[in-house]
PDB file of C-alpha atoms and ligand atoms in Angstrom:
ATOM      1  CA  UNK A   1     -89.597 145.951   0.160  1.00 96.00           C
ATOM      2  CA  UNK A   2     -92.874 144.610   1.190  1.00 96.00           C
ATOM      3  CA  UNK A   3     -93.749 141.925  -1.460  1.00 94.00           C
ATOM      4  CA  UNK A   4     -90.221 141.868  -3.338  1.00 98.00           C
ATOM      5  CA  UNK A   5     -88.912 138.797  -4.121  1.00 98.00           C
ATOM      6  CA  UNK A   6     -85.113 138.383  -2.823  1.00 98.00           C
ATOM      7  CA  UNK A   7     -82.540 135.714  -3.543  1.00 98.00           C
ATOM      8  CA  UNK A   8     -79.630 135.789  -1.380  1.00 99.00           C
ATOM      9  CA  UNK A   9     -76.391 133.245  -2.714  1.00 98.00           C
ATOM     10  CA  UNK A  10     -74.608 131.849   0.618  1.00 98.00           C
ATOM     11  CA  UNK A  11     -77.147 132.356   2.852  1.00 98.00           C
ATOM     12  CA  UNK A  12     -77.082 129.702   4.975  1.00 98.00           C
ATOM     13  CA  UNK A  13     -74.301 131.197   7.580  1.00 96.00           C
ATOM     14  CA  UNK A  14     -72.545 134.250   8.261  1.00 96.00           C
ATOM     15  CA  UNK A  15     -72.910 137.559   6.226  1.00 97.00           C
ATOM     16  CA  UNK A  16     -75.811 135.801   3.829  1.00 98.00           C
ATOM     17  CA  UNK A  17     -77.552 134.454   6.872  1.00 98.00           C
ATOM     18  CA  UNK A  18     -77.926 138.458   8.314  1.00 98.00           C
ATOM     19  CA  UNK A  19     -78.641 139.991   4.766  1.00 98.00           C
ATOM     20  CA  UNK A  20     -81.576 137.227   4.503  1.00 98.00           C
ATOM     21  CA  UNK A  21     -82.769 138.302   7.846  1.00 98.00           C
ATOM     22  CA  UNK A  22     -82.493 142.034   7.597  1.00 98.00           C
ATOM     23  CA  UNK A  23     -84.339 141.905   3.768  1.00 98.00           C
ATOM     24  CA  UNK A  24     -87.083 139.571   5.818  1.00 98.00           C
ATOM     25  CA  UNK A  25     -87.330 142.134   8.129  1.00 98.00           C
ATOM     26  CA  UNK A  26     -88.255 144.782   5.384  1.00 98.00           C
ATOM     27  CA  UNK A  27     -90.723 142.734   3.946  1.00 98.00           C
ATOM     28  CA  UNK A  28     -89.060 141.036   1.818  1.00 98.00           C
ATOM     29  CA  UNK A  29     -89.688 137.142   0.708  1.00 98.00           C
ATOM     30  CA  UNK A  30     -86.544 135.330   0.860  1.00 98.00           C
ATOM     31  CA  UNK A  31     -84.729 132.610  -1.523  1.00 98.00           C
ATOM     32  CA  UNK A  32     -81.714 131.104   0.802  1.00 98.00           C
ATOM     33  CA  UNK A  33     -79.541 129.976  -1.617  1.00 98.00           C
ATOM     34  CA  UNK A  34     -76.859 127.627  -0.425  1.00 98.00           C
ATOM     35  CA  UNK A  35     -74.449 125.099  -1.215  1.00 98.00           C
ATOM     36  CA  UNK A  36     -75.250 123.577   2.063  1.00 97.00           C
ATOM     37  CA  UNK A  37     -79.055 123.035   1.664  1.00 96.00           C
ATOM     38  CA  UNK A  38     -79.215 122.071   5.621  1.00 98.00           C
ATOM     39  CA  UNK A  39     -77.908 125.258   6.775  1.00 98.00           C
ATOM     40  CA  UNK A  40     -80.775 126.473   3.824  1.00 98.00           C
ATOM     41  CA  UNK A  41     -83.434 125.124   4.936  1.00 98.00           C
ATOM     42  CA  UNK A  42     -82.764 126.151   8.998  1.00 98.00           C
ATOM     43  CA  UNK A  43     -82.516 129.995   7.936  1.00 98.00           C
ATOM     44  CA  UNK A  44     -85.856 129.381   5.661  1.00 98.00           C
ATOM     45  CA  UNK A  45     -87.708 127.811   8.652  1.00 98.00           C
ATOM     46  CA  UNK A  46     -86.768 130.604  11.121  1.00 98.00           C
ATOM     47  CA  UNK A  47     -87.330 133.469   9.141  1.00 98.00           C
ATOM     48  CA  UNK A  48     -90.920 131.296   8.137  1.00 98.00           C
ATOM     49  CA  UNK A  49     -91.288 130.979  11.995  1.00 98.00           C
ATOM     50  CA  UNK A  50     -90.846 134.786  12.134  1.00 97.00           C
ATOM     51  CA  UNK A  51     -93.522 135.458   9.132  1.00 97.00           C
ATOM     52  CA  UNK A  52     -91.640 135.476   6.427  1.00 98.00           C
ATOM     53  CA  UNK A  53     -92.285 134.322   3.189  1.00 98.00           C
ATOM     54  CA  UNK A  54     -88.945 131.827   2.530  1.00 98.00           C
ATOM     55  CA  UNK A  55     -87.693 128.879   0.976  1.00 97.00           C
ATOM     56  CA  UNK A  56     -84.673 127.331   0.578  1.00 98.00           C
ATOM     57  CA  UNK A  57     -82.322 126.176  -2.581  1.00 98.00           C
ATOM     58  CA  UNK A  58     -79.389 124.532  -2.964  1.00 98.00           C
ATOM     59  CA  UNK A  59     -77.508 126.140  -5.553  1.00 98.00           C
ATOM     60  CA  UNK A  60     -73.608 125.438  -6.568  1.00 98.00           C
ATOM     61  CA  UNK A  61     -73.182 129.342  -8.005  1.00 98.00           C
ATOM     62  CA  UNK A  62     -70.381 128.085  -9.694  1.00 98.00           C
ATOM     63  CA  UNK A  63     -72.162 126.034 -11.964  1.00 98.00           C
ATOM     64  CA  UNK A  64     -74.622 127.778 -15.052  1.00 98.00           C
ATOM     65  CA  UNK A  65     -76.941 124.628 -14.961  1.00 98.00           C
ATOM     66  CA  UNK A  66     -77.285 124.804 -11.252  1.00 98.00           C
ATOM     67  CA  UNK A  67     -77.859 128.539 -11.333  1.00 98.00           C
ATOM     68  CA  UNK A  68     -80.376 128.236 -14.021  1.00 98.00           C
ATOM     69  CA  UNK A  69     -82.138 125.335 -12.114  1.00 98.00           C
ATOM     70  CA  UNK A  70     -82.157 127.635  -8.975  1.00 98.00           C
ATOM     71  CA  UNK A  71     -83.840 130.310 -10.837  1.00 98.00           C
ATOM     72  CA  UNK A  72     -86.640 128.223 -12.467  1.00 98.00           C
ATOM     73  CA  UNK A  73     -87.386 127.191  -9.217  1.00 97.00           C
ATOM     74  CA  UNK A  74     -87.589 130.818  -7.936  1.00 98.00           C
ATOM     75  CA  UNK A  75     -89.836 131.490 -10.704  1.00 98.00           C
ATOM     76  CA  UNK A  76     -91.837 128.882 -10.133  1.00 97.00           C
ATOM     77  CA  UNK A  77     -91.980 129.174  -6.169  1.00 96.00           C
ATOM     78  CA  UNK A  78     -92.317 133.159  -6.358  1.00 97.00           C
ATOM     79  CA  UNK A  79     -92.659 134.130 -10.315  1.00 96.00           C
ATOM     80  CA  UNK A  80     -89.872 136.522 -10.666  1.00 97.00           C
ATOM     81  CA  UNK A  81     -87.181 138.492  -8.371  1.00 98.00           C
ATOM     82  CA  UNK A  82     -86.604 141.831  -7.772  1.00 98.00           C
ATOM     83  CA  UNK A  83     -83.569 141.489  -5.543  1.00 99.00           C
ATOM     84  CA  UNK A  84     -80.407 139.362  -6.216  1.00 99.00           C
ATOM     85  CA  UNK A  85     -77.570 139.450  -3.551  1.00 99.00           C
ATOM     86  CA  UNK A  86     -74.405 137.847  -4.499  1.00 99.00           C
ATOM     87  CA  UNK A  87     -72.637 136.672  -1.577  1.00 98.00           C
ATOM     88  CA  UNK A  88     -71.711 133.294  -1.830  1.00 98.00           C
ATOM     89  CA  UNK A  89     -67.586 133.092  -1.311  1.00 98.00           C
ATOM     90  CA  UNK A  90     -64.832 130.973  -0.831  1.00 97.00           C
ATOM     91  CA  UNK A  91     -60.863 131.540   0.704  1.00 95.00           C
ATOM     92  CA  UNK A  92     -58.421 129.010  -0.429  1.00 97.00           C
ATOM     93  CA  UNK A  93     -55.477 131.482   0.675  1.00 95.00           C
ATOM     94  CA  UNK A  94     -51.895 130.797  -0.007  1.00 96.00           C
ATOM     95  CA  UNK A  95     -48.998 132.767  -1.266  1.00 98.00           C
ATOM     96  CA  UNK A  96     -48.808 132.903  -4.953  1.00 98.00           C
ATOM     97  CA  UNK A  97     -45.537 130.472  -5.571  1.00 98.00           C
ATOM     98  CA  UNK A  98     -47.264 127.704  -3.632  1.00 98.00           C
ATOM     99  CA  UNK A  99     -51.278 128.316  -5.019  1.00 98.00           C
ATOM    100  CA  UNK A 100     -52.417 125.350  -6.720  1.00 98.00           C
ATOM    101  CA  UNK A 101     -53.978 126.612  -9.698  1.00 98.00           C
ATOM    102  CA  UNK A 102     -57.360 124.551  -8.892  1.00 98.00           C
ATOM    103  CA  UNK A 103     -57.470 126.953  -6.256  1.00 98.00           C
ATOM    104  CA  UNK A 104     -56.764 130.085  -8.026  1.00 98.00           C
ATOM    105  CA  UNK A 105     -59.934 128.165 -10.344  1.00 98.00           C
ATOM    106  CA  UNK A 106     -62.357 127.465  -7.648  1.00 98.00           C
ATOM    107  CA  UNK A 107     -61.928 130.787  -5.741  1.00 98.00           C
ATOM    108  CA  UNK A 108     -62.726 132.284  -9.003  1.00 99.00           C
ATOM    109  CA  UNK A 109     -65.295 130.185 -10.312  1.00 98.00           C
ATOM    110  CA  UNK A 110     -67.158 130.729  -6.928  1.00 98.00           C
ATOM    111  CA  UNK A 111     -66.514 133.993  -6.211  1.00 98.00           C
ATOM    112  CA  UNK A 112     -66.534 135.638  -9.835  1.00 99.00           C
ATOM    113  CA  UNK A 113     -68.066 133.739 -12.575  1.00 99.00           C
ATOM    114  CA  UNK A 114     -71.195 133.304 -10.361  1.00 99.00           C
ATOM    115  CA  UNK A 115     -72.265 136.691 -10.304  1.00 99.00           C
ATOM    116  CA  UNK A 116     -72.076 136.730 -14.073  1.00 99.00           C
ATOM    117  CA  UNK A 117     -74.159 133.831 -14.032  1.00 99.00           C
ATOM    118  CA  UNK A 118     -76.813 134.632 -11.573  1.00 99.00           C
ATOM    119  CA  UNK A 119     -76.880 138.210 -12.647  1.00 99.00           C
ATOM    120  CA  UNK A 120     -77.048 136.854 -16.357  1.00 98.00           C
ATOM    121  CA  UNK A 121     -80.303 135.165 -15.026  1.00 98.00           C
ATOM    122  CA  UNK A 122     -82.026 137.850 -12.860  1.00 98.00           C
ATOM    123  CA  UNK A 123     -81.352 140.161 -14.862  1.00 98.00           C
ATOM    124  CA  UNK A 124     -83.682 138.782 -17.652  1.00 97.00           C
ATOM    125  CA  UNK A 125     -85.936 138.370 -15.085  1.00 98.00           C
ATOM    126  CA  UNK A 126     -85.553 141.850 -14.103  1.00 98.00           C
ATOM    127  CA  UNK A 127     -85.685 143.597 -17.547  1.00 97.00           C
ATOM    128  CA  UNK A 128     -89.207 142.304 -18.110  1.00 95.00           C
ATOM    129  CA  UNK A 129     -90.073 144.118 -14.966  1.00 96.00           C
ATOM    130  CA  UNK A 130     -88.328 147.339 -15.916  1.00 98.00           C
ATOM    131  CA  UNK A 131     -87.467 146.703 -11.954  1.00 98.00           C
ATOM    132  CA  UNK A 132     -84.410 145.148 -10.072  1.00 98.00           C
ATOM    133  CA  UNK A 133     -80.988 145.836  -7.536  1.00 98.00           C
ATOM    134  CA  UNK A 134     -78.264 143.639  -7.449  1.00 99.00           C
ATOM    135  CA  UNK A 135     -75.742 143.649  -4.705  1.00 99.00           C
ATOM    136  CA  UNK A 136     -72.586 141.977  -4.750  1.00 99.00           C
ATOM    137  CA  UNK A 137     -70.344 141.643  -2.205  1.00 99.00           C
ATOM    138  CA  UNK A 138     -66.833 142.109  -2.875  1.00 98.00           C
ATOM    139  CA  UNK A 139     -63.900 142.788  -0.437  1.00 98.00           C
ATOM    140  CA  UNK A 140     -61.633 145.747   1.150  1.00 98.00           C
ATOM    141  CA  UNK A 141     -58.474 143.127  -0.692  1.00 97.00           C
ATOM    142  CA  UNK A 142     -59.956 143.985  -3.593  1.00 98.00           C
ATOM    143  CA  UNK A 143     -58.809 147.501  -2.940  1.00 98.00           C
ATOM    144  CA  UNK A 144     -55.702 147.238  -0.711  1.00 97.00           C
ATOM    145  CA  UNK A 145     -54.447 143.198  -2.264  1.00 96.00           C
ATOM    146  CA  UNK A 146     -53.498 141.012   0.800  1.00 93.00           C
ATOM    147  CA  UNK A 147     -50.509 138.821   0.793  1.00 94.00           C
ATOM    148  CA  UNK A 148     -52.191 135.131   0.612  1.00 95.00           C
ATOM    149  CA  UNK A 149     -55.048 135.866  -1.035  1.00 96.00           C
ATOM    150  CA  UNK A 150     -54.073 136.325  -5.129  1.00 98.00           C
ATOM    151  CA  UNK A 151     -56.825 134.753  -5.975  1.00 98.00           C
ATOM    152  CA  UNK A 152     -59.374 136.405  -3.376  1.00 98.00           C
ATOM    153  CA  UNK A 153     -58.316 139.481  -3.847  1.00 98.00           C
ATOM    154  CA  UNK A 154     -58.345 138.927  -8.002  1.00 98.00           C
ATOM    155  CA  UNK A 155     -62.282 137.938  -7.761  1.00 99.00           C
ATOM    156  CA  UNK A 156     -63.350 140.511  -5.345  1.00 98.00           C
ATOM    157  CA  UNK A 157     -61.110 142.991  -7.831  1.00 99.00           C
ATOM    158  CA  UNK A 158     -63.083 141.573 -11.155  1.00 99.00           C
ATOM    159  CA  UNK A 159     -66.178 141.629  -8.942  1.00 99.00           C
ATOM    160  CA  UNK A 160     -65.520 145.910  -8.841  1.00 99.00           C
ATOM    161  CA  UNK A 161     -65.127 146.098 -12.833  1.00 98.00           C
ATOM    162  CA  UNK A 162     -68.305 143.382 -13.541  1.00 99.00           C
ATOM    163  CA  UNK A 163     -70.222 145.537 -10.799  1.00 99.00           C
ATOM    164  CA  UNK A 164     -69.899 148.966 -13.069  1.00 99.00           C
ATOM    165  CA  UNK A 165     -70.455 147.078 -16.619  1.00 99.00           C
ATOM    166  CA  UNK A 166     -73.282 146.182 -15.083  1.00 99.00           C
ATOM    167  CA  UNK A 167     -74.525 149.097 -13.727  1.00 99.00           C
ATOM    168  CA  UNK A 168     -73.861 150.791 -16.980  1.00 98.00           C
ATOM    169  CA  UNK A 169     -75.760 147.807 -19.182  1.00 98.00           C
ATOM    170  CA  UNK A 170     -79.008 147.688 -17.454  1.00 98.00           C
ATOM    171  CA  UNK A 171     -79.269 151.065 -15.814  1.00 98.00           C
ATOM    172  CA  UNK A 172     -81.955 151.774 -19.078  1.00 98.00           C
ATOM    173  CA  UNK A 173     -83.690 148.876 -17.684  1.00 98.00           C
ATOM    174  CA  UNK A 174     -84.667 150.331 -14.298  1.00 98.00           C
ATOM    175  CA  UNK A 175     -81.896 147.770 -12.196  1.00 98.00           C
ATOM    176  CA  UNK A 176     -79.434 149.230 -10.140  1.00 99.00           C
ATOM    177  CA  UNK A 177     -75.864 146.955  -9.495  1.00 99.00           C
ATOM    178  CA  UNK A 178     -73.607 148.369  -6.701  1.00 99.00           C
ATOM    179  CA  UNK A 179     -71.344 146.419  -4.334  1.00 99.00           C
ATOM    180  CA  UNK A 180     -70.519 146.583  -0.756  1.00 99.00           C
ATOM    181  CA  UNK A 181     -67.254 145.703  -0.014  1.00 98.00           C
ATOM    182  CA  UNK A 182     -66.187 144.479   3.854  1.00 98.00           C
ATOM    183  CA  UNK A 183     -63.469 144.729   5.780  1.00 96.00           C
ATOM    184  CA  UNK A 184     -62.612 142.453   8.416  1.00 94.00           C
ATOM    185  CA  UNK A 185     -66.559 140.704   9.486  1.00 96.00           C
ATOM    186  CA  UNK A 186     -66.229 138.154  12.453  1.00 93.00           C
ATOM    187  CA  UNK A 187     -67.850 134.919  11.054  1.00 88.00           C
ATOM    188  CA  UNK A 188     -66.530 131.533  10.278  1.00 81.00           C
ATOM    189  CA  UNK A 189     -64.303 132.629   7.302  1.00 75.00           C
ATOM    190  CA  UNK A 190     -62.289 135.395   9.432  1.00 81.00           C
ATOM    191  CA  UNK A 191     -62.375 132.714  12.522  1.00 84.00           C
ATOM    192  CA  UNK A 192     -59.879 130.455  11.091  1.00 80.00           C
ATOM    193  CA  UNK A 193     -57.115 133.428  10.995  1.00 82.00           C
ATOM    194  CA  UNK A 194     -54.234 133.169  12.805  1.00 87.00           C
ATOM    195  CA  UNK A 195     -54.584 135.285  16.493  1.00 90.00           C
ATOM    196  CA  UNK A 196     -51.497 137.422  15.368  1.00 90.00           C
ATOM    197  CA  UNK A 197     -52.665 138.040  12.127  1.00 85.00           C
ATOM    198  CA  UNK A 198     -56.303 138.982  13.981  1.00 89.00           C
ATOM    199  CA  UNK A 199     -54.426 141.238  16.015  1.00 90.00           C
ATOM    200  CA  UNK A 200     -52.363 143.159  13.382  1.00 88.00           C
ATOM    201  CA  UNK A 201     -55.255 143.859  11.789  1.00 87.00           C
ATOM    202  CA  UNK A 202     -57.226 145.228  14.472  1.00 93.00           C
ATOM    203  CA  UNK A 203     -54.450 148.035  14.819  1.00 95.00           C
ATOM    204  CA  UNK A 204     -55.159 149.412  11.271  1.00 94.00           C
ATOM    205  CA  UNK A 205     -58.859 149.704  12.014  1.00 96.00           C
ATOM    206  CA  UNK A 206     -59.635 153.501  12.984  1.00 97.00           C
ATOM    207  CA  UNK A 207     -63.288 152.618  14.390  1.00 97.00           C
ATOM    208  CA  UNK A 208     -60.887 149.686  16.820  1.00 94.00           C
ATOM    209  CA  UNK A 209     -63.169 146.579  16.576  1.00 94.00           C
ATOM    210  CA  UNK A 210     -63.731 144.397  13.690  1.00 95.00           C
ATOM    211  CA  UNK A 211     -67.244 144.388  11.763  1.00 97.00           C
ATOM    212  CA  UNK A 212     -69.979 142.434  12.356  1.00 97.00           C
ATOM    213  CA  UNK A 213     -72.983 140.426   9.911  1.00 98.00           C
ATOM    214  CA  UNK A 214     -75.131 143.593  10.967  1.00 98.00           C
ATOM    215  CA  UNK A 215     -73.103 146.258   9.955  1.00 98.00           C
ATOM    216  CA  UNK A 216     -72.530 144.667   6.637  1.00 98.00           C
ATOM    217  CA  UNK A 217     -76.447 143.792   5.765  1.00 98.00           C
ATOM    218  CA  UNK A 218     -77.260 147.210   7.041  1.00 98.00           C
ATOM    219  CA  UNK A 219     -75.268 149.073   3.801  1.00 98.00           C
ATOM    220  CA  UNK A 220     -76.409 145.901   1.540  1.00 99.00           C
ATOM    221  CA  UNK A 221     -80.588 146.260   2.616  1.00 98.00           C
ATOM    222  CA  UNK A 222     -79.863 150.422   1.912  1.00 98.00           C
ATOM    223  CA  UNK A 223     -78.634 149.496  -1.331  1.00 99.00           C
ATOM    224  CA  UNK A 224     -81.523 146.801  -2.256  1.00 98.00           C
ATOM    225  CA  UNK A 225     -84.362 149.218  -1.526  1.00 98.00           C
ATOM    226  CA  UNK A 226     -86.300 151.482  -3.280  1.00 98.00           C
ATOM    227  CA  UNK A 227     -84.657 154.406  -1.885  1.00 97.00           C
ATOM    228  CA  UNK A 228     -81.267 153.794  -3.089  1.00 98.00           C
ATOM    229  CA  UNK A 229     -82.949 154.294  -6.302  1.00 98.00           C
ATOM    230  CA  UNK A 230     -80.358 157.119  -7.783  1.00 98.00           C
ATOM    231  CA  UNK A 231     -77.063 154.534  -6.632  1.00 98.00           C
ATOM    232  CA  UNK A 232     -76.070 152.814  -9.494  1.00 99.00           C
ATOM    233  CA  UNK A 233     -72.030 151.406  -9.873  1.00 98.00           C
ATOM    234  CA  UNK A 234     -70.992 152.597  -6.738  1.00 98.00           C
ATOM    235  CA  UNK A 235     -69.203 150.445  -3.772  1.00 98.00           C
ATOM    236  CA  UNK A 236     -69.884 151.034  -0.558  1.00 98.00           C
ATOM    237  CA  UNK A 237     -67.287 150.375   2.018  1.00 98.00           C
ATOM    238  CA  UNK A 238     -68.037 148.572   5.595  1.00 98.00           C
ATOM    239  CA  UNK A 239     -64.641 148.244   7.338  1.00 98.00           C
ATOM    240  CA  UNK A 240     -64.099 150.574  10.413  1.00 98.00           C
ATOM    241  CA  UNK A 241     -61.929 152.940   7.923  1.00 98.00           C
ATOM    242  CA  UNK A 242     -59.560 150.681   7.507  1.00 96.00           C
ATOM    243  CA  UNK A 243     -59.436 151.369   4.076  1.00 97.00           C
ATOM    244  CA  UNK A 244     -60.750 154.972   2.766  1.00 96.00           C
TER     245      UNK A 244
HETATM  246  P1  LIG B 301     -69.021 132.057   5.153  1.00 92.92           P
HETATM  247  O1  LIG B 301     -69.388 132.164   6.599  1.00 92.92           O
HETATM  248  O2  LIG B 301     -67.956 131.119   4.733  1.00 92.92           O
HETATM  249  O3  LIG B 301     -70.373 131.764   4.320  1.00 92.92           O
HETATM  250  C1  LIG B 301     -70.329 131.596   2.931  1.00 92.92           C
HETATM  251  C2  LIG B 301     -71.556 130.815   2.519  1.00 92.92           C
HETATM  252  O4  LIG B 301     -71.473 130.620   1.087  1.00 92.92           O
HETATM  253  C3  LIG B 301     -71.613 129.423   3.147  1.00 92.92           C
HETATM  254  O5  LIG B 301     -72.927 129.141   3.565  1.00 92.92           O
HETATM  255  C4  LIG B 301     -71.189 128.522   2.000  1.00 92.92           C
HETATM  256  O6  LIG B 301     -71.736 127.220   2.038  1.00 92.92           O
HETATM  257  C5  LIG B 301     -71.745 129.261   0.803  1.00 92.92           C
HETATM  258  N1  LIG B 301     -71.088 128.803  -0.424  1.00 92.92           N
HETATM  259  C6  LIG B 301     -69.786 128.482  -0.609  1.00 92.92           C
HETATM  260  N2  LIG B 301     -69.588 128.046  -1.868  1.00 92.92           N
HETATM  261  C7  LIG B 301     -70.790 128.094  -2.490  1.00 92.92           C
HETATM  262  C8  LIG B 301     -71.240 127.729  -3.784  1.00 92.92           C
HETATM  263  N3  LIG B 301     -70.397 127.262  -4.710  1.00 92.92           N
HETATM  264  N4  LIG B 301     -72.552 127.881  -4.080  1.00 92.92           N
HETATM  265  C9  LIG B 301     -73.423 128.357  -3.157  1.00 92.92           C
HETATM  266  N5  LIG B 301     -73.063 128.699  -1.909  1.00 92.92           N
HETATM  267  C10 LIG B 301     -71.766 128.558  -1.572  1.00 92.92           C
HETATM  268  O7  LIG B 301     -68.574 133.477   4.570  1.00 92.92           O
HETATM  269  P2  LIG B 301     -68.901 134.970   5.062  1.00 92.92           P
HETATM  270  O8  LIG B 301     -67.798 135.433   5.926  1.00 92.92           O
HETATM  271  O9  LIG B 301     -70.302 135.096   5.527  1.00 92.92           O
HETATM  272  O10 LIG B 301     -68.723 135.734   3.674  1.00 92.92           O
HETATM  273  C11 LIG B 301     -69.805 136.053   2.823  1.00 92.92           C
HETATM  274  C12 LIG B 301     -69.293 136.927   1.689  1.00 92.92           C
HETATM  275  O11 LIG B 301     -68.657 138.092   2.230  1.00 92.92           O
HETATM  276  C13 LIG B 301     -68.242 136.243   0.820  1.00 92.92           C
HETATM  277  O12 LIG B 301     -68.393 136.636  -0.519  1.00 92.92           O
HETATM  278  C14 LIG B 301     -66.946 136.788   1.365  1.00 92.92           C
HETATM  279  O13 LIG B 301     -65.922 136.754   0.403  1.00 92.92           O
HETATM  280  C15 LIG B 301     -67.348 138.211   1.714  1.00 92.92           C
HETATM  281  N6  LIG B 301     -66.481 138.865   2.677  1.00 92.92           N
HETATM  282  C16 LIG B 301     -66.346 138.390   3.938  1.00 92.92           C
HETATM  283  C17 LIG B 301     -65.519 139.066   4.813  1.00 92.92           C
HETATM  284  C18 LIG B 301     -65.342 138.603   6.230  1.00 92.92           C
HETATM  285  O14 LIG B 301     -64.540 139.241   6.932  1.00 92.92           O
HETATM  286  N7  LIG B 301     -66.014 137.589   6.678  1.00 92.92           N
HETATM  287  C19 LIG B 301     -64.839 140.200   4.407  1.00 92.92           C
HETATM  288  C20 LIG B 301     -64.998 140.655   3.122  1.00 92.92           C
HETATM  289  C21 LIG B 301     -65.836 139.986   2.254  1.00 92.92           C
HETATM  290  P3  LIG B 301     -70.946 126.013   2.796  1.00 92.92           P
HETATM  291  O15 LIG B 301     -71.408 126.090   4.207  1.00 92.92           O
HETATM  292  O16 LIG B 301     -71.379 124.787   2.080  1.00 92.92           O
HETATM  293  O17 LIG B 301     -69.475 126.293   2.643  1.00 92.92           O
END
């Protein structure tokens, strides 16, 4: 990847944070794109600390003017990108009879519409170059549903069928879309779980431990390289075979 160009959405913590760093590690320069431009601009400086080409962005992913702004800027800072990784995500988890429907809208503004609109925007980006991957990362609830999380489990779901249109759009192009979808990941989004809840789950994980940041950005840097070159559609799962 030496000398690609990557933007990764929600990189400032947690699953974003690791794909940033494992795509730096490959050679990769790095757009943190974040909501919280702090946590941005504290990845950027330690992966510049570390040699690597990076700036931060604050981006709302949600929003098509924001997105467009982010990408001028990338442009600008970097003049194209070869990589996009959509990770930014939200949880505003209920049951369905009590879910507000401005959270059923956020969770899928966030979590849905903005890999339409960032891919919308690397993608012409991409076509120029006759070059590009795009990973997205969806869910295992996109597969299995979870009670509590309709509307999570509904964008990670629409983030499968967008993933393959996609794939099947651009493939002529020379870009690549798959998605890797996680199971249970310890950051701050699975922190805020119940313990019981933590602990039911744990039973219906065959590998017995719950996944870490690495073992997702490992399957999303495969993905993003040159070698997965003959991938295109597919989702690859990260989740201990809990789901198979
Ligand atoms: P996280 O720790 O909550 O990090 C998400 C990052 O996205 C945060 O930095 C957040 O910024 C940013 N973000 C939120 N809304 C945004 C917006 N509108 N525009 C730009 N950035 C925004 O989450 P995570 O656990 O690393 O999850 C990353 C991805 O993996 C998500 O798509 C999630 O659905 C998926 N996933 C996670 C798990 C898991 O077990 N953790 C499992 C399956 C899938 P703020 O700090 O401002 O909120």
């Amino acid at each position: 990847m030496t000398g690609q160009v990557a933007v990764v959405t929600g990189a400032g913590r947690g699953i974003g944070k690791a794909i940033a760093e494992k795509l730096a590690s490959k050679g990769a320069k790095i757009v943190v794109a974040d909501l919280n431009v702090q946590d941005a601009e504290e990845v950027a400086k330690e992966l510049s600390e570390k040699g690597t080409e990076a700036r931060a962005v604050a981006v709302d992913v949600s929003s098509s003017e924001s997105v467009k702004a982010m990408f001028e800027e990338v442009v600008k800072g970097f003049g194209g990108v070869d990589i996009l990784i959509n990770n930014a995500g939200i949880t505003r988890d209920s049951l369905v009879l009590r879910m507000k429907e401005e959270d059923w809208d956020a969770v899928l503004n966030v979590n849905l519409k903005s890999v339409f609109l960032c891919s919308k925007e690397a993608i012409r980006l991409m076509a120029k170059k006759r070059y590009g991957r795009i990973v997205n990362i969806a869910s295992v609830v996109a597969f299995m549903g979870n009670p509590g999380q309709a509307n999570y489990s509904a964008s990670k779901a629409g983030i499968v069928g967008l993933t393959k249109t996609l794939a099947r759009e651009y493939a002529s192009r020379g870009i690549t879309v798959n998605a890797v979808a996680p199971g249970f990941i310890q950051t701050a989004m699975t922190e805020k779980l119940p313990e019981n809840v933590k602990e039911e789950m744990l039973k219906s994980i065959p590998l017995g431990r719950f996944g870490t940041v690495q073992d997702v950005a490992t399957a999303v840097a495969f993905l993003a390289s040159p070698d997965a070159g003959y991938i295109t559609g597919h989702v690859i799962h990260v989740n201990g075979g809990m789901y198979m």
